[in-house]
mmCIF file of C-alpha atoms in Angstrom:
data_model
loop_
_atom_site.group_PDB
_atom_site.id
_atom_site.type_symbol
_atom_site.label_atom_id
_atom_site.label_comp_id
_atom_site.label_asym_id
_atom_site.label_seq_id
_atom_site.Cartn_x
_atom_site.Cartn_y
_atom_site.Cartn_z
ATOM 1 C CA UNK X 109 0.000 0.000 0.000
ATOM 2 C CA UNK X 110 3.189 2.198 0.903
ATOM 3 C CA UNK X 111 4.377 1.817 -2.362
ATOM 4 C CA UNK X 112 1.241 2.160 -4.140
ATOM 5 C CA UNK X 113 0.806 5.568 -2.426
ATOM 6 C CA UNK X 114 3.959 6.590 -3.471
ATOM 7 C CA UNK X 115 3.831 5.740 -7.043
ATOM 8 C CA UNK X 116 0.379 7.576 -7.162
ATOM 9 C CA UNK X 117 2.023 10.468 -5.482
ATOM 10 C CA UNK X 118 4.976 11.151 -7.655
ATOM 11 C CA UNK X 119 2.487 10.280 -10.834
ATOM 12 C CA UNK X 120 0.099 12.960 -9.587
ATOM 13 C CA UNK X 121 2.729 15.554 -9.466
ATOM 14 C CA UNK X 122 4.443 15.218 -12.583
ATOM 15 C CA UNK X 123 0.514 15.458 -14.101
ATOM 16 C CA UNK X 124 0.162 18.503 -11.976
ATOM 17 C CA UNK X 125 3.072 19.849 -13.737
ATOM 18 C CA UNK X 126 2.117 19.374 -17.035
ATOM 19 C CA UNK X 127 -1.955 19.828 -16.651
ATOM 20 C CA UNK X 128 -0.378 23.393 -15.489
ATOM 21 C CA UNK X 129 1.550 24.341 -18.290
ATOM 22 C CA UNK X 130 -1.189 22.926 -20.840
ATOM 23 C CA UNK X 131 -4.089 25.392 -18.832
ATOM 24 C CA UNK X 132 -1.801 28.220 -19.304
ATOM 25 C CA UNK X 133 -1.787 27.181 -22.849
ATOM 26 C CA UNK X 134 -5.505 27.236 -23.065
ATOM 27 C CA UNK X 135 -6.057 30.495 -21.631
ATOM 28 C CA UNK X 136 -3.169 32.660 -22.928
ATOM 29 C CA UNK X 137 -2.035 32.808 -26.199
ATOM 30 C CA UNK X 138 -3.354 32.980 -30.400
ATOM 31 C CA UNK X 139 -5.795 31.216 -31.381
ATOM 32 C CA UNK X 140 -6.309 29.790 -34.591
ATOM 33 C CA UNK X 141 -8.414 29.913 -37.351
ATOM 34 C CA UNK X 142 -9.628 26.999 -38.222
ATOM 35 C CA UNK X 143 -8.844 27.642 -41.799
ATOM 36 C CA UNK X 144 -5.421 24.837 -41.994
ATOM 37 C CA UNK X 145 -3.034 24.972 -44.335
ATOM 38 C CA UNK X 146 0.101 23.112 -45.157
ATOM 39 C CA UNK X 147 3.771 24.693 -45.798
ATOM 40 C CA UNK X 148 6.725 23.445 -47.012
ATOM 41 C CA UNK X 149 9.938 24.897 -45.573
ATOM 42 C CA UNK X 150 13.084 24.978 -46.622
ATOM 43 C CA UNK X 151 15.475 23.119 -44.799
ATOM 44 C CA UNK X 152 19.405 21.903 -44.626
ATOM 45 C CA UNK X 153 20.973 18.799 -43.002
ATOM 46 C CA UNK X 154 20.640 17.738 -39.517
ATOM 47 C CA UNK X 155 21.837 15.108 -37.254
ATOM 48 C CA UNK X 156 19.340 15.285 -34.617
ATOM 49 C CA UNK X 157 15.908 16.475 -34.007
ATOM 50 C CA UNK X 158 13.975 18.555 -30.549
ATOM 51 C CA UNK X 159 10.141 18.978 -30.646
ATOM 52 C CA UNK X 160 7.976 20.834 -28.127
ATOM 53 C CA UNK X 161 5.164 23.239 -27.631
ATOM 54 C CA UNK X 162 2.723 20.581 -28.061
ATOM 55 C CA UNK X 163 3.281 20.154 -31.393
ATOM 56 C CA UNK X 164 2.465 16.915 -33.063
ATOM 57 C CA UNK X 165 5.670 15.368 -35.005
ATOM 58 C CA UNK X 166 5.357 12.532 -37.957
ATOM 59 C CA UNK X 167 8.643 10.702 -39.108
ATOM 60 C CA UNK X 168 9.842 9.068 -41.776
ATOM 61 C CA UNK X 169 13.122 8.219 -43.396
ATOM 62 C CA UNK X 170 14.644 8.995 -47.060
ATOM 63 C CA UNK X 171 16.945 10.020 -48.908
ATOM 64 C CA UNK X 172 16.799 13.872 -48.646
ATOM 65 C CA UNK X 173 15.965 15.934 -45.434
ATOM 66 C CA UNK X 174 12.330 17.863 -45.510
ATOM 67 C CA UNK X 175 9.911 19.666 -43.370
ATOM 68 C CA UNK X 176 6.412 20.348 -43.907
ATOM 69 C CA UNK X 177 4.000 22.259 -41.625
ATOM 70 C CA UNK X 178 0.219 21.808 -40.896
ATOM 71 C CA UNK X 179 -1.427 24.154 -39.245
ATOM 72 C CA UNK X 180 -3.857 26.661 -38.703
ATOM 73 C CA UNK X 181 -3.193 29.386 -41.571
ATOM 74 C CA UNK X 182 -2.803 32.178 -39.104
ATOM 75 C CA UNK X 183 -0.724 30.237 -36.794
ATOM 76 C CA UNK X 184 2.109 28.673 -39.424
ATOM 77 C CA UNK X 185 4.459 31.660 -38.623
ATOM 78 C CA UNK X 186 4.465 31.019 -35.344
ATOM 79 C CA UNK X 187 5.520 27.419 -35.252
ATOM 80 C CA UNK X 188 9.443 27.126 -35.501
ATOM 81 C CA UNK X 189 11.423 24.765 -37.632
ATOM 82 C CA UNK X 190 15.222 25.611 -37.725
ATOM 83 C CA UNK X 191 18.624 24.559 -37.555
ATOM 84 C CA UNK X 192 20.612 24.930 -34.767
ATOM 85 C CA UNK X 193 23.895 23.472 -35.067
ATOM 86 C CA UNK X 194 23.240 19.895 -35.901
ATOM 87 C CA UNK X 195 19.806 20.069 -34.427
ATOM 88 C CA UNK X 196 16.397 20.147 -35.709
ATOM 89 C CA UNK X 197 14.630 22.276 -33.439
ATOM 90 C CA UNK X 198 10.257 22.706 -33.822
ATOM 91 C CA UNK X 199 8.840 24.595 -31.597
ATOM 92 C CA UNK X 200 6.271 27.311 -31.585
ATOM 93 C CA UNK X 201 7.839 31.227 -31.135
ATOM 94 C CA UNK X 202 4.420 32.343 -29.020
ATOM 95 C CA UNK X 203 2.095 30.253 -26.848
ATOM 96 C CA UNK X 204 -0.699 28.785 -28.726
ATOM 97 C CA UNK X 205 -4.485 29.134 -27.342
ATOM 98 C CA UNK X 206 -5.684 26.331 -29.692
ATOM 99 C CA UNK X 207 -5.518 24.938 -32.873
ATOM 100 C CA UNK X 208 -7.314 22.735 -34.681
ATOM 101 C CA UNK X 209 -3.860 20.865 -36.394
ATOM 102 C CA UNK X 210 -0.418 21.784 -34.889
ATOM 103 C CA UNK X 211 1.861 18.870 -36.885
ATOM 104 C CA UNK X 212 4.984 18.475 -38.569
ATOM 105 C CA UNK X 213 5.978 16.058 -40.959
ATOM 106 C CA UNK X 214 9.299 15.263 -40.642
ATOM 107 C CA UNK X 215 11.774 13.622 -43.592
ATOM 108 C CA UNK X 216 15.576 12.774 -42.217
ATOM 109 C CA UNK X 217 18.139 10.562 -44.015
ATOM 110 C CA UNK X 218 20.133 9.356 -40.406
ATOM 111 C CA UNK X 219 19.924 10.903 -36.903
ATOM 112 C CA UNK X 220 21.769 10.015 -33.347
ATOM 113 C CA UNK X 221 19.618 12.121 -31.272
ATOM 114 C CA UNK X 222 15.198 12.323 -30.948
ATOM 115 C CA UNK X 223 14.257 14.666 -28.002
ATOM 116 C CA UNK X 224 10.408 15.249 -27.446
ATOM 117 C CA UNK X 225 9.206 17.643 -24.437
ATOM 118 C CA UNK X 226 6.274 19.840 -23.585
ATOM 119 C CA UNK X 227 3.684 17.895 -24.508
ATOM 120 C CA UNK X 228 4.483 17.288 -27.654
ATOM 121 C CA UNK X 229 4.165 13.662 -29.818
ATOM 122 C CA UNK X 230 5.920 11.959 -32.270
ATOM 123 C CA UNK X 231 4.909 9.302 -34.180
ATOM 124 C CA UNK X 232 6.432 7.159 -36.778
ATOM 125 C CA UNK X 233 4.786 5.383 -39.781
ATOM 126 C CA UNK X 234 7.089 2.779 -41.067
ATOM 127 C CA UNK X 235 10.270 1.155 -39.398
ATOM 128 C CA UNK X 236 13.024 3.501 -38.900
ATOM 129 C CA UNK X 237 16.639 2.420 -39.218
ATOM 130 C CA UNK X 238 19.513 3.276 -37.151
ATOM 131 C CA UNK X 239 22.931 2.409 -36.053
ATOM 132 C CA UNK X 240 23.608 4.651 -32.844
ATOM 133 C CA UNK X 241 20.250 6.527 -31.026
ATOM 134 C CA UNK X 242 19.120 8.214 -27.938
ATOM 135 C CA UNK X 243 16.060 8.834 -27.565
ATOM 136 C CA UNK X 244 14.885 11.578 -24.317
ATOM 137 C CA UNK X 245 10.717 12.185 -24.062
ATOM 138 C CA UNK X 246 9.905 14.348 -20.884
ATOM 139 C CA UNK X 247 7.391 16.662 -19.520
ATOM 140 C CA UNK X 248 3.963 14.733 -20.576
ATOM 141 C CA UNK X 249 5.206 14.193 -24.186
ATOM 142 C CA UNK X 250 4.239 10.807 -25.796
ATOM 143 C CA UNK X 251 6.253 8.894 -28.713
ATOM 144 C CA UNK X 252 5.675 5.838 -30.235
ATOM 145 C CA UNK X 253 8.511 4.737 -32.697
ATOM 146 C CA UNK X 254 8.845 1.368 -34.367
ATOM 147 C CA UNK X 255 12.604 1.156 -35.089
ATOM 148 C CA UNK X 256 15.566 -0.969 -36.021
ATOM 149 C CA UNK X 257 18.988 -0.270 -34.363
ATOM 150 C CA UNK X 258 22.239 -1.329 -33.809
ATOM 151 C CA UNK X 259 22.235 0.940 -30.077
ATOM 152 C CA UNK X 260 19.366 2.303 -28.690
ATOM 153 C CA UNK X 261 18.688 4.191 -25.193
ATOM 154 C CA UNK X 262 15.967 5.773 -24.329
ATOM 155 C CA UNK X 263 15.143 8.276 -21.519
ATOM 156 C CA UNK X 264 11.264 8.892 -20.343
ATOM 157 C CA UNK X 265 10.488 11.043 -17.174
ATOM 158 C CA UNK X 266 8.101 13.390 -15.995
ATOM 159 C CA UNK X 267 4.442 12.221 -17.043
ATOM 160 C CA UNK X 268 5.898 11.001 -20.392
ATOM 161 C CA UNK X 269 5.273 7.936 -22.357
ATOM 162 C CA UNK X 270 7.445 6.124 -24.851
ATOM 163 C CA UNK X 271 6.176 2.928 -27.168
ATOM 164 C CA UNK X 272 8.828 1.419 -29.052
ATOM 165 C CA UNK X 273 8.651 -1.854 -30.946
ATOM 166 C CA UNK X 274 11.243 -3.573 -33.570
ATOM 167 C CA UNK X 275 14.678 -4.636 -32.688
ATOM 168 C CA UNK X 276 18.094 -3.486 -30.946
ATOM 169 C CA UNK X 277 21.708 -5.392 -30.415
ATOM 170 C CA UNK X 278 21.873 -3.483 -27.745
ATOM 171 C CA UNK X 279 19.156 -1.293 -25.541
ATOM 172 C CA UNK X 280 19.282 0.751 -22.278
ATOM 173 C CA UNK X 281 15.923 2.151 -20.837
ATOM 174 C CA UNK X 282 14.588 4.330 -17.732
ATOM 175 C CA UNK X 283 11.969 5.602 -16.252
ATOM 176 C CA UNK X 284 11.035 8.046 -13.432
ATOM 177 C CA UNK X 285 8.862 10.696 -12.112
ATOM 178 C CA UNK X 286 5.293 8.739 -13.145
ATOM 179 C CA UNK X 287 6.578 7.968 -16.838
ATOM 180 C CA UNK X 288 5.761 5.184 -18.428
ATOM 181 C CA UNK X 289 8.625 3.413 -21.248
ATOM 182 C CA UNK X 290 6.525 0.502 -22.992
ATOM 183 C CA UNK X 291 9.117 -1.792 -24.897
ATOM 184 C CA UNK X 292 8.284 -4.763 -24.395
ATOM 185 C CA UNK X 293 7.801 -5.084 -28.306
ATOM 186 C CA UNK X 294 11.529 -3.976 -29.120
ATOM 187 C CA UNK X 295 13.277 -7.495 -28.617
ATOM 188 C CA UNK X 296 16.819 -6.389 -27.797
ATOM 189 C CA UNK X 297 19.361 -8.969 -27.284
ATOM 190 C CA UNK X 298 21.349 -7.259 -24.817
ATOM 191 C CA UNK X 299 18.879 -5.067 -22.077
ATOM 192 C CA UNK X 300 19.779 -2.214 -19.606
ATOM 193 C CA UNK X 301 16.259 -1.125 -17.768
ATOM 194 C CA UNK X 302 15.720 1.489 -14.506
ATOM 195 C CA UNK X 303 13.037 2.335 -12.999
ATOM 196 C CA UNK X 304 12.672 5.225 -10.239
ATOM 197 C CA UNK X 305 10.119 7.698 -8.394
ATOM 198 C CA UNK X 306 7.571 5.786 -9.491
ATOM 199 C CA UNK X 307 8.494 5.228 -13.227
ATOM 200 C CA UNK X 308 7.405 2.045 -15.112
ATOM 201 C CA UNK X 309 9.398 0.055 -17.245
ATOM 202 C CA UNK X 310 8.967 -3.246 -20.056
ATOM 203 C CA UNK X 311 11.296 -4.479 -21.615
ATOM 204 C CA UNK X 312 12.759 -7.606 -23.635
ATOM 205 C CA UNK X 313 15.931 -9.817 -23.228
ATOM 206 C CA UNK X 314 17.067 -12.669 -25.393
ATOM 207 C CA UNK X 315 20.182 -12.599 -24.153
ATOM 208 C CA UNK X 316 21.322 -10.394 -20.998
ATOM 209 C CA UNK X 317 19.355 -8.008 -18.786
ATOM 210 C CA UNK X 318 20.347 -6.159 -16.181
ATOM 211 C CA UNK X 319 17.703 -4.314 -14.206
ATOM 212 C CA UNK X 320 17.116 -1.712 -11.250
ATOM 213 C CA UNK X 321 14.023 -0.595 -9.418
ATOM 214 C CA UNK X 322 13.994 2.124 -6.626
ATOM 215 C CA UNK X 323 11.346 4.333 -5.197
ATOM 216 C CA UNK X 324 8.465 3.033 -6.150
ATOM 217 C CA UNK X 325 9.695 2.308 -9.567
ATOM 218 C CA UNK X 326 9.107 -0.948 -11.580
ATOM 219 C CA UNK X 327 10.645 -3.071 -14.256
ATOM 220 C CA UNK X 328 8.956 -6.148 -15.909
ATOM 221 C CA UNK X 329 11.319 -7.819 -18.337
ATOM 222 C CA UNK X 330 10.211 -10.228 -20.930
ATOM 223 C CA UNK X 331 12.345 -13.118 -22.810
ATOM 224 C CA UNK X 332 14.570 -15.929 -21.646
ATOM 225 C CA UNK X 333 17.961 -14.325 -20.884
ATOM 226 C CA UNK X 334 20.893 -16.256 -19.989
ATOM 227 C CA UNK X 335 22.141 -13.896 -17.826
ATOM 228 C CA UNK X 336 20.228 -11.729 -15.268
ATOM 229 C CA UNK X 337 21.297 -9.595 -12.861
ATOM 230 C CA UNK X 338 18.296 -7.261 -11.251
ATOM 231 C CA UNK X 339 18.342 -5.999 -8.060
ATOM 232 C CA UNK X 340 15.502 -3.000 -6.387
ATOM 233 C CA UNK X 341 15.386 -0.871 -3.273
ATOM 234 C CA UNK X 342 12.575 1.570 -1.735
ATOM 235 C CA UNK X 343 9.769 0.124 -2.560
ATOM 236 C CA UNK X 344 10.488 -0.993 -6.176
ATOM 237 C CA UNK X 345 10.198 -3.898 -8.422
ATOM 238 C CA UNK X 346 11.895 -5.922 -10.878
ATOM 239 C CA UNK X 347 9.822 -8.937 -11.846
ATOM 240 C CA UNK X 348 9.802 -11.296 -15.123
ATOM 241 C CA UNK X 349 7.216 -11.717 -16.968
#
């Protein structure tokens, strides 16, 4: 029941903290027109990609970088999409009140780095490949990725969710602060999972896992790994399923 409490707790206040932020949203801000358009913006290389403001992100892979915008017409110069060293950075310049489409459609030929914050989702249609990636969604942002990759981590925290399905050599994954990391459907042969403050975590193992809980956290591993080492602490849990 202790634990239970807990988890509910730290869940509640990472909600709390983005429920606030979105109300702000709703109540301060431009409002759109209903009337949506798409744009297509030019755009150069980039290495890595960082989404926010709410915005809704859609991926896919090929063989030249582009970015297209749909939005509300009077609201497409105030969403973001720029370069900023390596990065792909989309974000809107002003607060939003509401919209009735904030996305962008994302093309990239290889990336290392996917950050997703503030609410904001990203989705991906297709399998993405990849040899190296890190993958950070935070503050009550959701992504659900089906990918291929050689490496793969993959940081959730603060009311966030991340869905990932396909298959890793290798793959390291926490939780914490009420976020949830659902990979249960990315079989990885070799497995690195966390949980804390109340974060959950699945994952799969053909070969090795090794596995923490603490404070309330919890990891559920799938597979039949030869090697296991798990431990947990506070109040969490590392259990096979």
């Amino acid at each position: 029941m202790k634990k239970l409490l807990k988890k509910l707790s730290l869940t509640l206040v990472a909600l709390t903290m983005v429920l606030s932020s979105t109300v702000n949203a709703q109540f301060w801000g431009t409002k759109g027109n209903g009337i949506v358009k798409k744009q297509d913006r030019e755009i150069g290389s980039f290495s890595a990609i960082s989404s926010g403001s709410g915005i809704d992100v859609y991926l896919k892979q090929g063989d030249k970088e582009s970015v297209t915008v749909e939005a509300d017409e009077n609201l497409l110069e105030l969403i973001v999409t720029r370069i900023k060293g390596d990065k792909l950075v989309i974000k809107t310049e002003d607060p939003i009140r509401r919209a009735k489409k904030l996305n962008v459609y994302v093309t990239f030929v290889n990336v290392n780095e996917i950050s997703v914050s503030s609410g904001s989702d990203l989705e991906s249609s297709h399998l993405l490949k990849f040899e190296d990636l890190d993958i950070s969604v935070s503050s009550g942002a959701d992504a659900d990725l089906e990918l291929k990759a050689d490496n793969l981590t993959c940081s959730v925290s603060s009311g966030a969710d991340a869905n990932l399905s396909g298959t890793a050599n290798s793959f390291y994954g926490k939780a914490s602060s009420g976020s949830d990391l659902r990979a249960a459907d990315l079989k990885a042969k070799v497995c690195k999972a966390k949980a804390s403050s109340g974060g959950d975590v699945s994952v799969y193992a053909s070969e090795s896992i090794e596995a923490s809980a603490s404070s309330g956290g919890d990891v559920n591993y799938y597979g039949d790994p030869t090697k296991v080492n798990v431990s947990s602490s506070s109040g969490g849990d590392v259990s096979r399923r």
